[in-house]
Amino acid sequence: PAGAKGETGSPAPAATNFHAFDANGETFTCEADEITVSAICKDGGSATLQGAGVHCAGASGIVGLCMRR
């Protein structure tokens, strides 16, 4: 025989379209189905978009955010 109906559970968390990155070196490119929405050079300076990637001349790394298209 079937038991009593249980309580309704919490909804599943929503899938995120964003992911953070912390890359070493002067360049970084998000995955092919993503775009870069934010990037900061670790050692200062300005991050520049070059095609699908980000470039930080002379930097030791780049931190930022990619978004699924």
PDB file of C-alpha atoms in Angstrom:
ATOM      1  CA  PRO A   1       0.000   0.000   0.000  1.00  0.00           C
ATOM      2  CA  ALA A   2       1.107   3.570  -0.678  1.00  0.00           C
ATOM      3  CA  GLY A   3       2.194   5.664   2.261  1.00  0.00           C
ATOM      4  CA  ALA A   4       1.220   9.212   3.129  1.00  0.00           C
ATOM      5  CA  LYS A   5       2.430  11.945   0.821  1.00  0.00           C
ATOM      6  CA  GLY A   6       5.590  13.635   2.080  1.00  0.00           C
ATOM      7  CA  GLU A   7       6.383  17.315   2.229  1.00  0.00           C
ATOM      8  CA  THR A   8       7.344  19.145  -0.955  1.00  0.00           C
ATOM      9  CA  GLY A   9      11.100  19.586  -1.223  1.00  0.00           C
ATOM     10  CA  SER A  10      13.017  22.734  -2.033  1.00  0.00           C
ATOM     11  CA  PRO A  11      13.412  23.638  -5.712  1.00  0.00           C
ATOM     12  CA  ALA A  12      16.708  22.737  -7.345  1.00  0.00           C
ATOM     13  CA  PRO A  13      19.197  25.601  -7.686  1.00  0.00           C
ATOM     14  CA  ALA A  14      19.091  27.383 -11.018  1.00  0.00           C
ATOM     15  CA  ALA A  15      21.854  26.605 -13.478  1.00  0.00           C
ATOM     16  CA  THR A  16      24.288  29.446 -13.775  1.00  0.00           C
ATOM     17  CA  ASN A  17      25.342  30.961 -17.063  1.00  0.00           C
ATOM     18  CA  PHE A  18      28.464  32.527 -15.526  1.00  0.00           C
ATOM     19  CA  HIS A  19      31.780  31.183 -14.298  1.00  0.00           C
ATOM     20  CA  ALA A  20      34.788  32.917 -12.817  1.00  0.00           C
ATOM     21  CA  PHE A  21      38.343  32.323 -13.971  1.00  0.00           C
ATOM     22  CA  ASP A  22      41.771  32.909 -12.452  1.00  0.00           C
ATOM     23  CA  ALA A  23      44.390  32.356 -15.146  1.00  0.00           C
ATOM     24  CA  ASN A  24      48.186  32.600 -15.095  1.00  0.00           C
ATOM     25  CA  GLY A  25      49.958  34.401 -17.921  1.00  0.00           C
ATOM     26  CA  GLU A  26      49.114  37.325 -20.189  1.00  0.00           C
ATOM     27  CA  THR A  27      46.183  35.863 -22.168  1.00  0.00           C
ATOM     28  CA  PHE A  28      42.942  34.016 -21.499  1.00  0.00           C
ATOM     29  CA  THR A  29      40.065  32.863 -23.710  1.00  0.00           C
ATOM     30  CA  CYS A  30      36.666  31.651 -22.497  1.00  0.00           C
ATOM     31  CA  GLU A  31      35.155  28.466 -23.968  1.00  0.00           C
ATOM     32  CA  ALA A  32      33.832  28.586 -27.563  1.00  0.00           C
ATOM     33  CA  ASP A  33      30.204  28.881 -26.372  1.00  0.00           C
ATOM     34  CA  GLU A  34      31.024  31.734 -23.953  1.00  0.00           C
ATOM     35  CA  ILE A  35      31.966  35.407 -24.023  1.00  0.00           C
ATOM     36  CA  THR A  36      34.181  37.355 -21.624  1.00  0.00           C
ATOM     37  CA  VAL A  37      32.097  39.821 -19.613  1.00  0.00           C
ATOM     38  CA  SER A  38      34.778  41.048 -17.199  1.00  0.00           C
ATOM     39  CA  ALA A  39      38.559  40.794 -16.891  1.00  0.00           C
ATOM     40  CA  ILE A  40      41.130  42.392 -14.579  1.00  0.00           C
ATOM     41  CA  CYS A  41      44.910  42.160 -14.895  1.00  0.00           C
ATOM     42  CA  LYS A  42      46.463  40.864 -11.644  1.00  0.00           C
ATOM     43  CA  ASP A  43      49.394  43.299 -11.722  1.00  0.00           C
ATOM     44  CA  GLY A  44      47.405  46.358 -12.723  1.00  0.00           C
ATOM     45  CA  GLY A  45      47.174  47.750 -16.207  1.00  0.00           C
ATOM     46  CA  SER A  46      44.272  47.466 -18.585  1.00  0.00           C
ATOM     47  CA  ALA A  47      42.815  44.250 -19.950  1.00  0.00           C
ATOM     48  CA  THR A  48      42.190  44.415 -23.707  1.00  0.00           C
ATOM     49  CA  LEU A  49      39.943  42.203 -25.810  1.00  0.00           C
ATOM     50  CA  GLN A  50      41.728  40.600 -28.742  1.00  0.00           C
ATOM     51  CA  GLY A  51      39.312  38.565 -30.809  1.00  0.00           C
ATOM     52  CA  ALA A  52      37.680  36.088 -28.441  1.00  0.00           C
ATOM     53  CA  GLY A  53      40.429  36.436 -25.806  1.00  0.00           C
ATOM     54  CA  VAL A  54      41.672  38.865 -23.199  1.00  0.00           C
ATOM     55  CA  HIS A  55      45.245  40.162 -23.083  1.00  0.00           C
ATOM     56  CA  CYS A  56      47.116  41.811 -20.198  1.00  0.00           C
ATOM     57  CA  ALA A  57      50.580  42.889 -21.373  1.00  0.00           C
ATOM     58  CA  GLY A  58      53.233  41.979 -18.801  1.00  0.00           C
ATOM     59  CA  ALA A  59      50.749  40.683 -16.222  1.00  0.00           C
ATOM     60  CA  SER A  60      51.279  37.561 -14.137  1.00  0.00           C
ATOM     61  CA  GLY A  61      47.635  36.598 -14.611  1.00  0.00           C
ATOM     62  CA  ILE A  62      44.049  37.566 -15.279  1.00  0.00           C
ATOM     63  CA  VAL A  63      40.876  37.158 -13.224  1.00  0.00           C
ATOM     64  CA  GLY A  64      37.435  37.572 -14.689  1.00  0.00           C
ATOM     65  CA  LEU A  65      34.060  36.242 -15.645  1.00  0.00           C
ATOM     66  CA  CYS A  66      32.760  34.287 -18.642  1.00  0.00           C
ATOM     67  CA  MET A  67      29.082  34.016 -19.654  1.00  0.00           C
ATOM     68  CA  ARG A  68      27.444  31.313 -21.745  1.00  0.00           C
ATOM     69  CA  ARG A  69      26.009  32.709 -25.001  1.00  0.00           C
TER      70      ARG A  69
END
